[in-house]
Coordinates of C-alpha atoms and ligand atoms in Angstrom, one line a residue:
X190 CA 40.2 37.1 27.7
X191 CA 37.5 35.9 25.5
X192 CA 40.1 35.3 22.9
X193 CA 42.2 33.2 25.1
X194 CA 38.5 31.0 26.3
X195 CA 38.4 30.4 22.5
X196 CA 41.7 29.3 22.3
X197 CA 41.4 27.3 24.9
X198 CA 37.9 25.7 23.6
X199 CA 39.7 25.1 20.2
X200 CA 42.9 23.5 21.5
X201 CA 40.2 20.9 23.4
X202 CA 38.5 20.7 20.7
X203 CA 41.4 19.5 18.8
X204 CA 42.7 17.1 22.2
X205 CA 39.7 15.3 21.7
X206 CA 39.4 14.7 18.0
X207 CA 43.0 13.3 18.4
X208 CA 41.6 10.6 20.9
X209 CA 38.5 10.1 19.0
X210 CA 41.4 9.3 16.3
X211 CA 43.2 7.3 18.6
X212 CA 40.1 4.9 19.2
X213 CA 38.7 4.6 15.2
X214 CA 42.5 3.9 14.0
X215 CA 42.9 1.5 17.1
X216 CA 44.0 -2.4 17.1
X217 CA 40.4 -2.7 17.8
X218 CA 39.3 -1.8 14.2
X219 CA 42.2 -3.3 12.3
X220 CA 42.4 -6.4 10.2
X221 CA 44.0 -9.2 12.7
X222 CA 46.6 -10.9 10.7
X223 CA 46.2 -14.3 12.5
X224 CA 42.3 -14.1 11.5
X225 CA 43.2 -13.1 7.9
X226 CA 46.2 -16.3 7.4
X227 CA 44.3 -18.4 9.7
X228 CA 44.3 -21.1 6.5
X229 CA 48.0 -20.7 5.7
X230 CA 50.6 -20.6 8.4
X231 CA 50.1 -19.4 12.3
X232 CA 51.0 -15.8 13.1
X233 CA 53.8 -15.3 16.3
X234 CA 55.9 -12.8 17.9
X235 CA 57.8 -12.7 20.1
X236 CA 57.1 -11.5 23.9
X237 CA 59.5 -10.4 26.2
X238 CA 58.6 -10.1 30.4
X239 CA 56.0 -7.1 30.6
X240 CA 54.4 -8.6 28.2
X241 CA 54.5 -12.1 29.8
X242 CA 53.4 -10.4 33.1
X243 CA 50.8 -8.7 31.5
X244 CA 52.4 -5.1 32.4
X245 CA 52.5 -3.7 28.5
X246 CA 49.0 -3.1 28.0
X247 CA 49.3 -2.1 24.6
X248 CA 51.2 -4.6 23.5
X249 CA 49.2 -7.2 25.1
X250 CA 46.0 -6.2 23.6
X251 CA 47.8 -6.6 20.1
X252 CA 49.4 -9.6 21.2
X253 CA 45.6 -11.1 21.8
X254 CA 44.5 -9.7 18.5
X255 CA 46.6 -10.2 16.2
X256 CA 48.9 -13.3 16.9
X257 CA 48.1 -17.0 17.8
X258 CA 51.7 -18.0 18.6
X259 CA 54.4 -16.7 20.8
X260 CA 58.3 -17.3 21.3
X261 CA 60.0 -15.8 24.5
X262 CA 62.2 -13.3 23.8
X263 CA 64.6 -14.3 26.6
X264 CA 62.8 -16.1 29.6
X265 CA 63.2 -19.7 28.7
X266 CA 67.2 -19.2 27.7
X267 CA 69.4 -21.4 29.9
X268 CA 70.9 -18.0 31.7
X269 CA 67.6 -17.3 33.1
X270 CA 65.9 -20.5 33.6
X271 CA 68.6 -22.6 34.9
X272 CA 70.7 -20.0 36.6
X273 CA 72.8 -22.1 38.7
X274 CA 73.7 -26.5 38.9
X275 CA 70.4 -27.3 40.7
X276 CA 68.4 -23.8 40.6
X277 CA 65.3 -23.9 37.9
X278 CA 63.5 -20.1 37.5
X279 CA 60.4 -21.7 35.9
X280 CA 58.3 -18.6 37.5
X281 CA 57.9 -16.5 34.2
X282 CA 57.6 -19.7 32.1
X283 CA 54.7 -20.6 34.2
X284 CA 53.1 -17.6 33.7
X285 CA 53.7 -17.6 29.8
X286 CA 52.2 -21.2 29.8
X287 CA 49.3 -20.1 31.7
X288 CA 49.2 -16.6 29.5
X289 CA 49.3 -18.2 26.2
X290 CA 46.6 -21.3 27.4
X291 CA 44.1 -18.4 28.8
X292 CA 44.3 -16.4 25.0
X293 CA 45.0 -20.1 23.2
X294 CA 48.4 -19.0 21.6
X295 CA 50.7 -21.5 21.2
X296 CA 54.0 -21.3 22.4
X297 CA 57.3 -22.1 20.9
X298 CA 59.8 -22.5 23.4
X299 CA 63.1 -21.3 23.1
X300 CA 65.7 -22.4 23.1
X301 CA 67.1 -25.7 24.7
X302 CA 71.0 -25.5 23.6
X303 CA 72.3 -22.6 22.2
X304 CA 76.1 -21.2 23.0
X305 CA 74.7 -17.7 24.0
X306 CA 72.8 -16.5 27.0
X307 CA 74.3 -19.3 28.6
X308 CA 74.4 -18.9 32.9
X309 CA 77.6 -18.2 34.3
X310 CA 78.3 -21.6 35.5
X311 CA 77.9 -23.3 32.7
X312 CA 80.5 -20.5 30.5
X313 CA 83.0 -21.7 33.3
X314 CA 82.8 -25.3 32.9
X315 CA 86.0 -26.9 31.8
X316 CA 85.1 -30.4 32.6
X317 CA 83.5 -32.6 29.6
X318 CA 81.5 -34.9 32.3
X319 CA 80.1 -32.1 33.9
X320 CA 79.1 -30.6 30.5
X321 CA 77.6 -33.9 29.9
X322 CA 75.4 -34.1 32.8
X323 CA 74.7 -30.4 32.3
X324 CA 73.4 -30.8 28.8
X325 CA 71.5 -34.0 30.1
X326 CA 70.0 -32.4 33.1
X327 CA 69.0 -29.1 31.7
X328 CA 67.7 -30.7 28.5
X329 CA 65.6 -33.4 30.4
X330 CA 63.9 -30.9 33.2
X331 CA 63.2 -28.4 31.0
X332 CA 61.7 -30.2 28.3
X333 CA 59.8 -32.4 30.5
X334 CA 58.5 -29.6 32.2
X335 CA 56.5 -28.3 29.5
X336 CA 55.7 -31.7 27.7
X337 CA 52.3 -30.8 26.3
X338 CA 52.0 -27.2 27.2
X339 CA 54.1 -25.9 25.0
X340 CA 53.3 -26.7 21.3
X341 CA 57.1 -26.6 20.2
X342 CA 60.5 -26.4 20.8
X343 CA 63.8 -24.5 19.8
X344 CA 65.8 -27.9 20.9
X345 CA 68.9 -25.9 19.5
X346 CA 69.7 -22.8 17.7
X347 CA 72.6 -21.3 15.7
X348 CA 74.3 -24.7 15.5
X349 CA 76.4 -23.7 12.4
X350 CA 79.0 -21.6 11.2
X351 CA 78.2 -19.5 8.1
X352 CA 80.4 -22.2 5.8
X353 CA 78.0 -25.0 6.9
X354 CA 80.6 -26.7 9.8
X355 CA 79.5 -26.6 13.3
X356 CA 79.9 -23.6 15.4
X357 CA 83.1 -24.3 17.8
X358 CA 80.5 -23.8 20.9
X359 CA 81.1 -25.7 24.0
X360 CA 79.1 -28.0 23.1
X361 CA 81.2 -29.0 20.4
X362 CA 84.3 -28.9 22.2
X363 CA 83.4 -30.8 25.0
X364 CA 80.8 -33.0 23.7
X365 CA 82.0 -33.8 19.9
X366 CA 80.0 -33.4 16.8
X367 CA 77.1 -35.5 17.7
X368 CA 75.7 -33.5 20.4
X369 CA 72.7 -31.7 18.0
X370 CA 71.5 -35.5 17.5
X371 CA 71.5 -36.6 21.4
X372 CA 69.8 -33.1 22.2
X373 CA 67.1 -33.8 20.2
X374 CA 67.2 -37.7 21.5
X375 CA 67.2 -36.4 24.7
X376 CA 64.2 -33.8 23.9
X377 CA 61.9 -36.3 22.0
X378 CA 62.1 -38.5 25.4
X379 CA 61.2 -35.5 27.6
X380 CA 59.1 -34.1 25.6
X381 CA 57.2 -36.7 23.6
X382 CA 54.1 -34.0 22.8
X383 CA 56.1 -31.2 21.5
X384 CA 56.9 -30.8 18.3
X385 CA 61.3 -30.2 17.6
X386 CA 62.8 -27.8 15.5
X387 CA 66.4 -26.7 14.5
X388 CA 66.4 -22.6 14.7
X389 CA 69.1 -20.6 12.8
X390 CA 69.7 -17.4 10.7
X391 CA 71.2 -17.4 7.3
X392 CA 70.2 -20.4 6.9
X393 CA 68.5 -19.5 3.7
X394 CA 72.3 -18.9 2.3
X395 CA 73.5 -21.7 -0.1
X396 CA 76.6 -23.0 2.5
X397 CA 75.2 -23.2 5.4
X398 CA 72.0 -24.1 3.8
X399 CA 73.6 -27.1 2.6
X400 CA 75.1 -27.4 6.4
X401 CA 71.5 -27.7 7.7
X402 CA 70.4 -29.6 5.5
X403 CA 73.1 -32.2 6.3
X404 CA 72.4 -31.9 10.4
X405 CA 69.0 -32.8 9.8
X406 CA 69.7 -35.4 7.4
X407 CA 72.0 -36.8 10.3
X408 CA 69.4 -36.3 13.2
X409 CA 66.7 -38.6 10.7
X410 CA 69.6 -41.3 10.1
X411 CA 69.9 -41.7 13.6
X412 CA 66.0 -42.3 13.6
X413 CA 65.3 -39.8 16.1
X414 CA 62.5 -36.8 15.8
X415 CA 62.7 -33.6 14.0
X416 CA 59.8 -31.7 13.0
X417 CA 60.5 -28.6 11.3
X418 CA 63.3 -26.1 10.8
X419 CA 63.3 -22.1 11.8
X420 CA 64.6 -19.8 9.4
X421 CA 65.7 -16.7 11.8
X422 CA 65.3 -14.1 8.9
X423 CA 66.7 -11.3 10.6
X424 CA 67.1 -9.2 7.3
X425 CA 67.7 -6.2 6.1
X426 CA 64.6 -4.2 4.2
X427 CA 66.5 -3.2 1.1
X428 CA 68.4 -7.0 0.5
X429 CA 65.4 -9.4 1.5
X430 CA 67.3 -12.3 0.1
X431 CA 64.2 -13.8 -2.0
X432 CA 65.6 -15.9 -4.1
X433 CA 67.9 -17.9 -1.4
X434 CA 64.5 -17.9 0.6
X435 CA 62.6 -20.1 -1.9
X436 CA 65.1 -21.9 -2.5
X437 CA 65.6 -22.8 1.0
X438 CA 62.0 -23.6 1.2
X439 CA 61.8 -26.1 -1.6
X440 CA 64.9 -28.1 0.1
X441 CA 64.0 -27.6 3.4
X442 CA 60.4 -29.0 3.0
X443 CA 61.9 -32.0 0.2
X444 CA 63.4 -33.5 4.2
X445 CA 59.4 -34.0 5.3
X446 CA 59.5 -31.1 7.8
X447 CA 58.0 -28.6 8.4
X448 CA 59.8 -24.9 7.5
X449 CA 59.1 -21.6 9.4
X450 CA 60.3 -18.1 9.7
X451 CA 60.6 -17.8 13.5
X452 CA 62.5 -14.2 14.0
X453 CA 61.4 -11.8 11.3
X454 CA 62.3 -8.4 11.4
X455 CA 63.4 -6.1 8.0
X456 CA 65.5 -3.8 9.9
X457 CA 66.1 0.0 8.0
X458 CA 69.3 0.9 9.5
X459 CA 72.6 0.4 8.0
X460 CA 74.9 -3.0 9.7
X461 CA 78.4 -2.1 10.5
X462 CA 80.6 -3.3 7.9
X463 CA 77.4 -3.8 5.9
X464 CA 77.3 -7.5 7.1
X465 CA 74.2 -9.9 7.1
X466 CA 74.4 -11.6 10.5
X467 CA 72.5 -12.2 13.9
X468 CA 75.0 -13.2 15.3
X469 CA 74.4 -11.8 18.9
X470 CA 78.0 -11.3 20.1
X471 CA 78.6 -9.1 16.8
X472 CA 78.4 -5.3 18.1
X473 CA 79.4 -1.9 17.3
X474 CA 79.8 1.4 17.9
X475 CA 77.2 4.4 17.5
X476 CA 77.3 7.6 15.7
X477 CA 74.9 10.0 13.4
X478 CA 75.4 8.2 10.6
X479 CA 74.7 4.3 12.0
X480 CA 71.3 6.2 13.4
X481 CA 69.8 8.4 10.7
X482 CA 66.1 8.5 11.5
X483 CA 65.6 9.1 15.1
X484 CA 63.3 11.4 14.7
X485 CA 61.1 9.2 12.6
X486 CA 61.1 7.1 9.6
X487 CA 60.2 8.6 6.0
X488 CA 57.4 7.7 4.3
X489 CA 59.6 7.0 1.8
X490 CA 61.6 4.3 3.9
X491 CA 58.1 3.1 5.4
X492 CA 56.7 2.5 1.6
X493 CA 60.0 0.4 1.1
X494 CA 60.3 -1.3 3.7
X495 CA 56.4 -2.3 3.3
X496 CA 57.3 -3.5 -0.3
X497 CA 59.5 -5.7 0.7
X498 CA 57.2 -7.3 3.3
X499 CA 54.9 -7.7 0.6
X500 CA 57.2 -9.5 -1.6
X501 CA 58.3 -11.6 1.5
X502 CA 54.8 -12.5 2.5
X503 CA 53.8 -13.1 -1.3
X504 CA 56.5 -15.9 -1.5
X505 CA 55.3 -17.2 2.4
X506 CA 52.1 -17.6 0.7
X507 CA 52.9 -19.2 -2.6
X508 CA 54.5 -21.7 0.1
X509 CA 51.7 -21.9 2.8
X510 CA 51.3 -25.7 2.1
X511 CA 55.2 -25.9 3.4
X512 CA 55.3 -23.2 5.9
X513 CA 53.4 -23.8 9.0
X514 CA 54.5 -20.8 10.9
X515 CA 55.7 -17.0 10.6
X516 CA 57.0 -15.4 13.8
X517 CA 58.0 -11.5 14.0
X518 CA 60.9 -11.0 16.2
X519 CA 58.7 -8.8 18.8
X520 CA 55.4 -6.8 18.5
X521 CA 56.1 -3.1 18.0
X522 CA 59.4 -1.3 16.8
X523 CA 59.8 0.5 20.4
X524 CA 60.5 -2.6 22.2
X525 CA 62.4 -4.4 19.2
X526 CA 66.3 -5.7 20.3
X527 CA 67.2 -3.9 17.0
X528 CA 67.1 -0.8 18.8
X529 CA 70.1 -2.3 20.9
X530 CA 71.7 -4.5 18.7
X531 CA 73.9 -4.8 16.7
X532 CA 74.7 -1.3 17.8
X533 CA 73.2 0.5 21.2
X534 CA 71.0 3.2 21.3
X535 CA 70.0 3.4 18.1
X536 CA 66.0 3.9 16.6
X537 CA 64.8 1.3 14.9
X538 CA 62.0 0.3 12.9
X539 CA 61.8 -3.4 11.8
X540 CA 58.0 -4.3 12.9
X541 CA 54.7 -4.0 11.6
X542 CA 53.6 -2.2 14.3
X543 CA 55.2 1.5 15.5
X544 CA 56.5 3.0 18.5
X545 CA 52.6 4.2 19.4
X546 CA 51.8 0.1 18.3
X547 CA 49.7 1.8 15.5
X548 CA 49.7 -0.5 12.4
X549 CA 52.7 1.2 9.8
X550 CA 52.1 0.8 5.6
X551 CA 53.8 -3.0 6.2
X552 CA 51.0 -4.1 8.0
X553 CA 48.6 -3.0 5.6
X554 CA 50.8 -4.6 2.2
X555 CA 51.0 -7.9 4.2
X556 CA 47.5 -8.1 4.9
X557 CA 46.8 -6.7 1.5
X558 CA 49.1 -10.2 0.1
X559 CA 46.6 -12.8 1.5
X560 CA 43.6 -10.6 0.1
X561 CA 45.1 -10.7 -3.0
X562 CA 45.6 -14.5 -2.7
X563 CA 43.2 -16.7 -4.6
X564 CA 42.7 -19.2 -2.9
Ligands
XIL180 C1 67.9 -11.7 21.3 C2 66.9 -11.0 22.2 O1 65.9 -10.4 21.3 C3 67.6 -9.9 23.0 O2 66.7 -9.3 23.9 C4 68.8 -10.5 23.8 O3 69.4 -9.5 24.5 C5 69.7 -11.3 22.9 O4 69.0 -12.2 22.1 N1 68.7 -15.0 17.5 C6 68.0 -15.7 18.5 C7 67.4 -14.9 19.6 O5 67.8 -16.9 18.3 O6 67.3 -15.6 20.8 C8 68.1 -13.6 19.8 O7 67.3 -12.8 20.7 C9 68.2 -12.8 18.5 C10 69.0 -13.6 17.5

């Protein structure tokens, strides 16, 4: 009896020295990394609906702390916010507007045109008027909308194939090859207090580089707006592409914009085929192999993986005066789409925060990068 009281008296003993744990080694007591770049570049991530609706308590209080920009993961896509001709769903982008003014984040918006996540009548459309006045409409109510409460837009994304041509959306098809020029026309009259950015991934990669480079030297012939440019930088932790990266930040900023990375996330797992993409419509199957650490990541694989967000952040800072923002694709590794994509199922563990949104070794090397900094 008195052998089991003890047992039971040390087993709460050790209960609550775990939560005591919990508390010292909370987000309370770490380092906020939009307090600690707050010179160089903003801080985002990006927030999906619980956390818009303020349902993820975790994730919001690190959202609060740590990050003074946010992208929507999904909510402000044409498939959910224009669902149908003449229906707008603007009720989660309210609430992200009135979120993000109420913890003074600034929002990037996202995205205007893109050929994915695109609502069901639109993918139907065969008709190049209709397209038109779809592109016109949806352009001109969103945008206006959210003239001067949202600090940015995505006014398109993943315009480009990986050679540098344009993507054969239906954009293209139906509208020709001027149609990245007239969105942003049609944005900088909407939305005259937002800044306008061009969004894509591998963008750092010589061809298409030079494919970017040539749309925005197109949209600034045409003497209409363009602020900046998102690098995606969906990569992968053991290929971080560095020297394509400054390289695509010296070019990038030599057009007067601004540059960012908006989607970062160094992802551990292996990519079928071994291909660099994030290309959304490029899935796989699962097995062992494609998902080796479900049961947690070795330190050794942490250590790496914090290396190369070192290196990366390192570079982002030798940069800062070019770079104005850097934007993790989510908040914690649990809720990361890298767990879904490009295979289902699979565990996953791109973030600086963990599953238990407890900082991992990254965190620490990136914050470690701007103390290190000397000016
Ligand atoms: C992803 C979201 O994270 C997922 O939740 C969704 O199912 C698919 O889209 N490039 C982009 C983002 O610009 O919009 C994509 O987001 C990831 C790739």
């Amino acid at each position: 009896m008195a052998k089991t009281y003890t047992h039971i008296l040390s087993l709460a003993a050790i209960l609550l020295a775990s939560c005591a744990g919990i508390r010292t080694s909370s987000a309370q007591t770490i380092p906020s990394l939009k307090e600690i770049f707050k010179n160089d570049f903003l801080i985002g991530a990006a927030i999906n609906t619980m956390q818009i609706e303020e349902k993820d308590s975790a994730a919001n209080r690190l959202i609060e702390q740590q990050f003074n920009a946010v992208t929507p993961e999904n909510i402000m896509k044409a498939q959910i916010i224009h669902p149908s001709w003449n229906t707008y769903n603007f009720e989660l982008a309210d609430k992200l507007v009135a979120f993000a003014a109420r913890n003074n984040i600034k929002i990037n918006a996202h995205t205007l045109i893109w050929h994915s996540q695109l609502p069901i009548f639109m993918r139907k459309m065969q008709n190049a008027d209709s397209v038109k006045e779809y592109f016109q409409n949806h352009i001109t109510t969103v945008a206006a909308r959210y003239d001067g409460k949202v600090y940015s837009w995505d006014v398109v994304n993943e315009a480009l194939n990986e050679d540098g041509s344009l993507r054969n959306s239906v954009f293209l098809q139906k509208l020709g090859p001027d149609y990245v020029v007239e969105a942003f026309r049609l944005a900088q009259k909407a939305t005259p207090h937002s800044k306008l950015y061009y969004n894509d991934y591998n963008i750092e990669q010589p061809q298409k580089r030079a494919g970017a480079i040539a749309l925005i030297k197109k949209i600034q012939a045409a003497g209409v707006r363009i602020d900046g440019v998102g690098i995606q930088g969906h990569w992968k932790y053991d290929k971080v592409p560095m020297a394509d990266i400054e390289e695509s930040i010296k070019e990038f900023s030599a057009l007067g914009i601004e540059v960012m990375f908006t989607e970062v996330d160094l992802s551990v797992l292996p990519n079928p085929g071994d291909k660099q993409t994030a290309d959304v419509s490029a899935t796989s199957q699962s097995s062992n192999e494609m998902n080796p650490y479900t049961n947690g990541l070795p330190d050794s694989v942490a250590q790496k993986q914090a290396s190369a967000y070192a290196d990366l952040f390192n570079l982002f800072l030798k940069y800062k005066d070019k770079i104005s923002r850097v934007t993790f694709w989510g908040v914690a590794d649990g809720e990361s789409w890298l767990n879904g994509w490009p295979i289902r199922g699979r565990t996953n563990y791109p973030l600086l925060f963990d599953r238990n949104f407890q900082p991992k070794p990254a965190f620490y090397e990136v914050i470690d990068q701007r103390k290190n900094d000397k000016d």
